[in-house]
Short mmCIF file of C-alpha atoms and ligand atoms in Angstrom, two decimals:
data_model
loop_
_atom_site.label_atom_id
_atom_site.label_comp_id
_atom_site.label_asym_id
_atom_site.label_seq_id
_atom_site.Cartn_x
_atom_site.Cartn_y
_atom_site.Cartn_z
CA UNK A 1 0.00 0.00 0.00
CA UNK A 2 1.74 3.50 -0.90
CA UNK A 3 1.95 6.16 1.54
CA UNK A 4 -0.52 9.20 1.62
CA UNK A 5 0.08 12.33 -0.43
CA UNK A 6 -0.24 15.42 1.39
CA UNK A 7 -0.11 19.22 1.18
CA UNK A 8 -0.31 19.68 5.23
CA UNK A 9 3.05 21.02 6.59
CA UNK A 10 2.00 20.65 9.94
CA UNK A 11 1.44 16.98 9.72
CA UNK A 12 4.83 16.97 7.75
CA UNK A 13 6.60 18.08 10.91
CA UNK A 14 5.04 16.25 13.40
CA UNK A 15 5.78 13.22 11.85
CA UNK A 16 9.56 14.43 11.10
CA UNK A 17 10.08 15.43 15.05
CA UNK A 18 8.00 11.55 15.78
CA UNK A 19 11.25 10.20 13.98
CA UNK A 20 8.91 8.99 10.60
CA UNK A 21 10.13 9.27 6.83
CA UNK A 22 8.67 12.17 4.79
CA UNK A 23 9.85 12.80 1.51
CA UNK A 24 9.45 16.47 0.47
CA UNK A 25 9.76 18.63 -2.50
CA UNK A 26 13.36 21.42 -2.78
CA UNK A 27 14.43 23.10 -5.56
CA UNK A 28 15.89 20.75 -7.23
CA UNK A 29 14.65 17.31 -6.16
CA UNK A 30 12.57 15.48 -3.89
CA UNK A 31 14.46 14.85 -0.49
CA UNK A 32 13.81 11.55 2.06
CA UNK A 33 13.61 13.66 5.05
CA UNK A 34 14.01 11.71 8.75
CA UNK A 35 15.29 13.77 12.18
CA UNK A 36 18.73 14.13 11.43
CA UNK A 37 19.48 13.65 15.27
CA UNK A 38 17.89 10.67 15.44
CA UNK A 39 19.82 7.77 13.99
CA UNK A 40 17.02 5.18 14.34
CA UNK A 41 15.55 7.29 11.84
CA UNK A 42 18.30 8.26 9.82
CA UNK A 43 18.89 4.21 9.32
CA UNK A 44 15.29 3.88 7.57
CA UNK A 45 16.06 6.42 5.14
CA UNK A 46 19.24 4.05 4.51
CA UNK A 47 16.86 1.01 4.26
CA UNK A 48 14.25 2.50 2.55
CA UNK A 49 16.42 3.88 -0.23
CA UNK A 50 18.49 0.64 -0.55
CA UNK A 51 21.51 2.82 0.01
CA UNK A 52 24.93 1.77 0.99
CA UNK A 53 25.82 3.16 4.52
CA UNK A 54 29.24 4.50 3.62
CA UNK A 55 27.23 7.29 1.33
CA UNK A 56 26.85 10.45 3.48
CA UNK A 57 23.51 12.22 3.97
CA UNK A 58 23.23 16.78 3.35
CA UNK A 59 21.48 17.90 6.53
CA UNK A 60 18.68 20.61 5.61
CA UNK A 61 17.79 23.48 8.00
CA UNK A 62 16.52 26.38 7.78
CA UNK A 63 18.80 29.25 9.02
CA UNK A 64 22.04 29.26 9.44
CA UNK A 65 21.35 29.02 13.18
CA UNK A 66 20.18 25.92 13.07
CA UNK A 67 23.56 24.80 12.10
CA UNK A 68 25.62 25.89 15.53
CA UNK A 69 25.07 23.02 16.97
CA UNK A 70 26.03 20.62 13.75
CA UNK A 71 29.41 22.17 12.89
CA UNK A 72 32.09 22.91 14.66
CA UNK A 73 33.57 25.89 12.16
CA UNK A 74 31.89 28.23 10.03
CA UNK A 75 34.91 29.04 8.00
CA UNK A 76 34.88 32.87 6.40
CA UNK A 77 34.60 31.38 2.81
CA UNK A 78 31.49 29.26 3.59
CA UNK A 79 30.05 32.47 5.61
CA UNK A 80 30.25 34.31 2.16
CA UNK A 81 28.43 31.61 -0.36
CA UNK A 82 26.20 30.75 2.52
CA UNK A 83 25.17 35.22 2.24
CA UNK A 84 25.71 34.93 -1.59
CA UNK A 85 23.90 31.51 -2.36
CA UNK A 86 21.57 30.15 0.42
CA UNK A 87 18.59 29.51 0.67
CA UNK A 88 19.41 27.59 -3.14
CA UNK A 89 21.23 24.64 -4.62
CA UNK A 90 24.49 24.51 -2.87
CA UNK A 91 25.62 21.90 -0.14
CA UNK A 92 28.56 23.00 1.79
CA UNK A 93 30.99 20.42 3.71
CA UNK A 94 32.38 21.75 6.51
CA UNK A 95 33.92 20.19 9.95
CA UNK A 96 31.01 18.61 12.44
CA UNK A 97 30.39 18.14 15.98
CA UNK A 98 29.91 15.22 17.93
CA UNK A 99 25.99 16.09 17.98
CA UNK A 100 25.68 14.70 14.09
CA UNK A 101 25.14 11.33 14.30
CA UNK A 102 28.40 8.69 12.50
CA UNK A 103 25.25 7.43 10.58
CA UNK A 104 24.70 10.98 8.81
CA UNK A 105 28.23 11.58 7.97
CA UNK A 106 29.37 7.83 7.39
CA UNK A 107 31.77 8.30 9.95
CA UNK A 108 32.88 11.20 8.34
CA UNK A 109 34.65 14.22 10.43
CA UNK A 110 32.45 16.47 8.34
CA UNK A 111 28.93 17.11 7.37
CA UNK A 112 27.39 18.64 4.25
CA UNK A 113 24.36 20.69 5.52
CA UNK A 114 22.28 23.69 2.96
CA UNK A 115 19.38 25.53 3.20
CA UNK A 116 17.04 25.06 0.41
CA UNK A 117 15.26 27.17 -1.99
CA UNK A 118 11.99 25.92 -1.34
CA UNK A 119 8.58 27.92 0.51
CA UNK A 120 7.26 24.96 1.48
CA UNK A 121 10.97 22.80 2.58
CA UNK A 122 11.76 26.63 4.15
CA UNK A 123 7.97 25.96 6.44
CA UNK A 124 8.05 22.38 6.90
CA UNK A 125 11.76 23.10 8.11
CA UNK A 126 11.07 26.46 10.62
CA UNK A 127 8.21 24.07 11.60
CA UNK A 128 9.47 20.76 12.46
CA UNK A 129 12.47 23.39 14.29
CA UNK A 130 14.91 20.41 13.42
CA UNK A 131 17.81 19.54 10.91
CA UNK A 132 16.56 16.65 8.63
CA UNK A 133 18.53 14.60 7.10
CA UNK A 134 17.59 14.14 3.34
CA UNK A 135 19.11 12.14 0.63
CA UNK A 136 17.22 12.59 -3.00
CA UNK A 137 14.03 10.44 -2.94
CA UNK A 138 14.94 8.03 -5.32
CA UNK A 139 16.13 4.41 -5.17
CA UNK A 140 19.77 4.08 -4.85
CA UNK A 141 21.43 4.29 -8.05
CA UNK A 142 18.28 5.48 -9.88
CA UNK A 143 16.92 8.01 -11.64
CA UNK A 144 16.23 11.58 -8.98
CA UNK A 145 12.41 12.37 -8.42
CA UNK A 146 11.35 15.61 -9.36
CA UNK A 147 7.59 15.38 -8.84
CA UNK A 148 5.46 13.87 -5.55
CA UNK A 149 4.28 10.82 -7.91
CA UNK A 150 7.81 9.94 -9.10
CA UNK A 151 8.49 9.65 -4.72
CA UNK A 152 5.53 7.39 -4.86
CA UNK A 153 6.55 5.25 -7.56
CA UNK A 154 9.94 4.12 -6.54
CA UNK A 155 9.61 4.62 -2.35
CA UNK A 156 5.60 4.99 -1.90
CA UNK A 157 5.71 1.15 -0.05
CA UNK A 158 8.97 2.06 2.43
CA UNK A 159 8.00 5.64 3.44
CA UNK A 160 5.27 7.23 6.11
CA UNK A 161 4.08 10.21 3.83
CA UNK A 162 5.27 12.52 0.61
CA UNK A 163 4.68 16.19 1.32
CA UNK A 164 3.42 17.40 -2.29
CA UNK A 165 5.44 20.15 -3.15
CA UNK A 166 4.83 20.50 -7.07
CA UNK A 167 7.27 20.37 -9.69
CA UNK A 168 10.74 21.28 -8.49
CA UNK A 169 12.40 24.21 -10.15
CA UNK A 170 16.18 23.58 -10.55
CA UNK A 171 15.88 19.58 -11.35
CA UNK A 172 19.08 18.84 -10.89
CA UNK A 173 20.82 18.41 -7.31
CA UNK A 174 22.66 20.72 -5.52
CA UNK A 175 26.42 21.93 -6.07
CA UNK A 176 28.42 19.85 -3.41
CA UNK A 177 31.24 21.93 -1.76
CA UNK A 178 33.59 20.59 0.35
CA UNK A 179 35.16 23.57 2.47
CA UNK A 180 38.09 21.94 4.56
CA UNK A 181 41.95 22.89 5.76
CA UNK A 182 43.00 21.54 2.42
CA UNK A 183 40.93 24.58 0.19
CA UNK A 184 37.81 24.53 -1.44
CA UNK A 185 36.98 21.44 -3.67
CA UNK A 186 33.99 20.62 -5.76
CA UNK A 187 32.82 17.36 -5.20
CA UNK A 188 29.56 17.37 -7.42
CA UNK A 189 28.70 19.38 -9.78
CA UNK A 190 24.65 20.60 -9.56
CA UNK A 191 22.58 23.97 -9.23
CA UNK A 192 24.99 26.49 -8.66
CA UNK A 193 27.64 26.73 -11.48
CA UNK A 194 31.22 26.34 -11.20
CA UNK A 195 31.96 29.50 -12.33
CA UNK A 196 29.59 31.33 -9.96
CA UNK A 197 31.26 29.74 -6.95
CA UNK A 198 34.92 30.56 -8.34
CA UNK A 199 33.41 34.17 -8.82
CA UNK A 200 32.66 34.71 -5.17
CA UNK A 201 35.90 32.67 -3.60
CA UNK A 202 38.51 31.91 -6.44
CA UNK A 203 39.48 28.58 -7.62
CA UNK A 204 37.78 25.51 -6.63
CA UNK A 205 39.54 21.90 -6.91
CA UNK A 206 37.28 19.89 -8.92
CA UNK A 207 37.48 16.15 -8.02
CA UNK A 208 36.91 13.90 -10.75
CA UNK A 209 34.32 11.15 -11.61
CA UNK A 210 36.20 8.03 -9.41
CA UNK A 211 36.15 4.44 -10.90
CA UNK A 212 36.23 2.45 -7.42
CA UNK A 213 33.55 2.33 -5.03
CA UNK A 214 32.68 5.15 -2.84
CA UNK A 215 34.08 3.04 0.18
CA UNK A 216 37.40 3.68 -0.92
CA UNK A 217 36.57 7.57 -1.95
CA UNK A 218 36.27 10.23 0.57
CA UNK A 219 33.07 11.15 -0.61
CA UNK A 220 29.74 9.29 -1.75
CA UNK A 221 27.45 8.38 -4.07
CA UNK A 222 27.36 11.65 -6.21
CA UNK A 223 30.86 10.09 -6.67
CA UNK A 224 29.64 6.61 -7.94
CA UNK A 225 30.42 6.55 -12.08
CA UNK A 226 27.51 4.77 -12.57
CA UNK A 227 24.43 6.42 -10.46
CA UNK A 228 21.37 8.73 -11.85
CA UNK A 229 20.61 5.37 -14.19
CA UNK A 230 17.17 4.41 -16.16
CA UNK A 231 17.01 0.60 -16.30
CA UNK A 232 17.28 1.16 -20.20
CA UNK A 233 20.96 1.33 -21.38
CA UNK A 234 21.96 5.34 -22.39
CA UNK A 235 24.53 6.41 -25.13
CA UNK A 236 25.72 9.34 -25.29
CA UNK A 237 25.94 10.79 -29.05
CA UNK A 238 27.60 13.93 -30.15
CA UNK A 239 26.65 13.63 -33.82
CA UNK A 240 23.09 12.76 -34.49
CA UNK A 241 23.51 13.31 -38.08
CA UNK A 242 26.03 10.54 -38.36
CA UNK A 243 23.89 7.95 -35.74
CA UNK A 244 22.14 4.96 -37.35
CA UNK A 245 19.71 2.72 -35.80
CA UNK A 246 20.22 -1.10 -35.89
CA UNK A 247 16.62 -3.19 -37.98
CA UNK A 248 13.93 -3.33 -35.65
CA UNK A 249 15.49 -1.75 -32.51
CA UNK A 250 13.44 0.78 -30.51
CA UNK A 251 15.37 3.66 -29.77
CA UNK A 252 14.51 6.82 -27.90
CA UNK A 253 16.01 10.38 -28.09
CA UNK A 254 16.83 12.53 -25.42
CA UNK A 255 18.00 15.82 -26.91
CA UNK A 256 18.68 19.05 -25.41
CA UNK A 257 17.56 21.36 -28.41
CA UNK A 258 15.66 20.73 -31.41
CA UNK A 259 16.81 18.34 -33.57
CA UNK A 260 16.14 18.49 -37.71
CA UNK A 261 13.63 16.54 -39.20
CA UNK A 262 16.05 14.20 -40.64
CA UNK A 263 17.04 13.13 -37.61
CA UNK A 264 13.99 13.04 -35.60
CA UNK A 265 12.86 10.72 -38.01
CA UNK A 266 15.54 8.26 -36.95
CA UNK A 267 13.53 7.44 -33.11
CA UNK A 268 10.88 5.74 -32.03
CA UNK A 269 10.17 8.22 -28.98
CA UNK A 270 11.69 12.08 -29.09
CA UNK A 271 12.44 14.23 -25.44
CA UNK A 272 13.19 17.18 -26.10
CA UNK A 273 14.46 19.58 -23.17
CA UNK A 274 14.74 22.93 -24.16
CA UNK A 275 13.75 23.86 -27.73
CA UNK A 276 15.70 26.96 -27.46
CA UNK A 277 18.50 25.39 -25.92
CA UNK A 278 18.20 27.03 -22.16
CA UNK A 279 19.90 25.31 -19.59
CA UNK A 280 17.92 25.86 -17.23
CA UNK A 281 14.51 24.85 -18.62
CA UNK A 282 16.84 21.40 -20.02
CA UNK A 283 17.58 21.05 -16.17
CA UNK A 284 14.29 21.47 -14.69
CA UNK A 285 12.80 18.73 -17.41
CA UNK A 286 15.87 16.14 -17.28
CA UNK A 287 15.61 13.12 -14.76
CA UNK A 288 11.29 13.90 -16.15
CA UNK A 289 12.17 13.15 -19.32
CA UNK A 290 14.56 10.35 -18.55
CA UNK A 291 12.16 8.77 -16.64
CA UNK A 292 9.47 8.76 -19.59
CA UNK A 293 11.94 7.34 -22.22
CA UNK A 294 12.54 4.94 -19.47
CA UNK A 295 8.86 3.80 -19.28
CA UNK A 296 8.43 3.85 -22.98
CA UNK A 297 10.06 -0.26 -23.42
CA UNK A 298 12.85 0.91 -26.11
CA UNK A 299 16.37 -1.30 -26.53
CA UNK A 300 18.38 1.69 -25.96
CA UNK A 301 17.92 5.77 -24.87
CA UNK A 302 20.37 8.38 -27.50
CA UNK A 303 21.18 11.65 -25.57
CA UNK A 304 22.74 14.77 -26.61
CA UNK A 305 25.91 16.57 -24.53
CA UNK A 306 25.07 19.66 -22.90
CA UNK A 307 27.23 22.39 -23.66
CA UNK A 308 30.40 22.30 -20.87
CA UNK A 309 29.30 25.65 -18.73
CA UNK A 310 27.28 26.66 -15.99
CA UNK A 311 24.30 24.10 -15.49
CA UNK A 312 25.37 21.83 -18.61
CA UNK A 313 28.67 20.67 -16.34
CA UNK A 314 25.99 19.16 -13.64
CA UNK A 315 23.99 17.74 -16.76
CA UNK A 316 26.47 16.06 -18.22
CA UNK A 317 27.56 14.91 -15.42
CA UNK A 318 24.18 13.14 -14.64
CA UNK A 319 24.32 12.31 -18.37
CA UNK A 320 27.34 10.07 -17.74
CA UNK A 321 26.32 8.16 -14.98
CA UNK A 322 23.54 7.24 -16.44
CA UNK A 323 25.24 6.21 -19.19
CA UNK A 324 27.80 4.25 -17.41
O1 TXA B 1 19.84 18.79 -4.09
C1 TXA B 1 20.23 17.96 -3.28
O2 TXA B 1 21.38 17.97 -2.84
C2 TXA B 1 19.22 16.88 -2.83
C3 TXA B 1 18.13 17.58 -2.05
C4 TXA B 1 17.16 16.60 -1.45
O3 TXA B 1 18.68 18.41 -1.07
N1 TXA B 1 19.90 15.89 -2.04
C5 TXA B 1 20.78 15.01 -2.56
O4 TXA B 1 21.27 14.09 -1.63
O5 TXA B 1 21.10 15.00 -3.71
P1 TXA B 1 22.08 12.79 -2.07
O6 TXA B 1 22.20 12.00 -0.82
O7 TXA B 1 21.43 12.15 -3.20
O8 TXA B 1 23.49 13.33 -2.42
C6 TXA B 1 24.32 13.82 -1.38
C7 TXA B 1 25.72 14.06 -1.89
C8 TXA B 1 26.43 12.77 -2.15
O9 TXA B 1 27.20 12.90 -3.32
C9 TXA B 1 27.33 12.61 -0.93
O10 TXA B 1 28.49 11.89 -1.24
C10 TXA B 1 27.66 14.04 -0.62
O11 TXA B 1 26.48 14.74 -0.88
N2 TXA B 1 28.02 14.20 0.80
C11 TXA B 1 27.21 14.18 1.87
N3 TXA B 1 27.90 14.32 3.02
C12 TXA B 1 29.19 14.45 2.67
C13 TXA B 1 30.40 14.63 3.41
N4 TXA B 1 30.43 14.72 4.73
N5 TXA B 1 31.55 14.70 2.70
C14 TXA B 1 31.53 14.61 1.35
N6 TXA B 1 30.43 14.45 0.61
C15 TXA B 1 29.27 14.36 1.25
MG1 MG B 2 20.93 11.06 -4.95
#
């Protein structure tokens, strides 16, 4: 039996403070919210997800208050994207206390902790007057929710209720940030570009997409090559003109602008994400349109590259995962 759908913030909270599951809507995905201080709690959004424990969970609140008693130092850098960039899509890592449970961090001496862009995540949040712990809604290693039914139909059987938020704005996942002794590093790319970052702070380390397991990798699943996936294989194809079909497979297209006539005519199902080719609109439609391609029964899903600046990086990013 799936969970309820609901629209009541109140209830939301209650249930979040009794130690429940509630997935809610941000700006860029669906989260699988539990009381952060609570590890009981925290281990069912482990189990309901599927989710390895050695992937670390962000930690929502909803002022920077809230975060005192989670982190031990507020570095000047972090102080200055936290005035520049929160509430929004950025996730900074920063030293913890003992208050954050192991669980949360995966043992980690840090915790990655943001404050999203969301009215209703900004209520249920003030609320509930806790930090919850959220991973994306989605079932480890798959595709990101970005609506209330996509929460239903991967985790409506494992979690107590889905907090309908609507449609979320950004679609893609926060920009993960660690900010340590060793200088800023990027350690996924997602709502906040790059470039804006570097703007406010100067460089940024970027780690690269790791081959081994995240056990071995100081960081998590955003970290996993293959992760973001459809259960239908992806390929990524630069020229379209050039691709050919094999006799009597299904193919879909997932392109980020409008393709020619010619070439639409090679697929069997056509997403397109932003006619006009705006990154943001291609974000806010992505792991949607995925997801339908996905549903459609085709041998194998085409997509496009994004261009390699501002929101494309975190698209093509997701792009390759789910192509891996
Ligand atoms: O937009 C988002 O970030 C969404 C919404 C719900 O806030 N959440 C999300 O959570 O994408 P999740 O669990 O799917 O991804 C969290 C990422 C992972 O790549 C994880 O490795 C990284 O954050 N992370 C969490 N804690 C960390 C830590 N202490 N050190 C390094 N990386 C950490
Ligand atoms: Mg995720």
């Amino acid at each position: 039996m799936s969970c309820p759908i609901s629209t009541d913030v109140n209830r939301a909270a209650e249930m979040l403070k009794n130690g429940k599951l509630v997935a809610f809507a941000t700006e860029t995905v669906y989260g699988l919210g539990a009381y952060a201080l609570n590890s009981l709690a925290v281990a069912s959004i482990f189990e309901a997800k599927g989710r390895p424990t050695f992937d670390p969970l962000i930690v929502h609140v909803a002022n920077t208050a809230q975060l005192e008693p989670l982190i031990s130092n507020f570095p000047e850098q972090a102080r200055q994207l936290a005035e520049q960039f929160w509430p929004g899509p950025l996730t900074l890592v920063l030293p913890k206390t003992d208050r954050v449970p192991d669980l949360v961090t995966a043992n980690l001496a840090t915790v990655a902790v943001r404050i999203p862009d969301h009215p209703q995540a900004l209520e249920l949040l003030s609320v509930a007057g806790i930090p919850i712990a959220a991973p994306s809604a989605n079932r480890f290693g798959q595709v990101s929710p970005t609506t209330a039914g996509h929460v239903a139909d991967q985790l409506g059987n494992e979690i107590d209720l889905i907090l309908d938020g609507g449609p979320c704005r950004v679609g893609v996942e926060s920009t993960v940030l660690q900010l340590c002794a060793d200088g800023p590093r990027l350690l996924r790319h997602g709502g906040v570009p790059l470039e804006q970052l570097e703007a406010q702070i100067g460089p940024i380390q970027v780690t690269d997409l790791v081959e081994h397991p995240a056990a071995q990798s100081p960081a998590g699943p955003g970290m996993l090559k293959k992760h973001y996936a459809p259960s239908v294989l992806v390929k990524i194809v630069v020229d379209l003109q050039g691709f050919e079909t094999e006799p009597n497979q299904h193919v879909g297209l997932l392109s980020f602008q409008q393709p020619s006539e010619l070439v639409l005519a090679k697929f069997d199902r056509v997403e397109i994400l932003s006619p006009t080719g705006d990154l943001r609109e291609a974000a806010a439609k992505f792991f949607s349109a995925l997801r339908k391609l996905d549903a459609e029964s085709l041998d194998l899903i085409v997509a496009t590259p994004f261009p390699e600046q501002g929101l494309g990086r975190a698209l093509n990013d997701r792009l390759q995962r789910a192509a891996s």
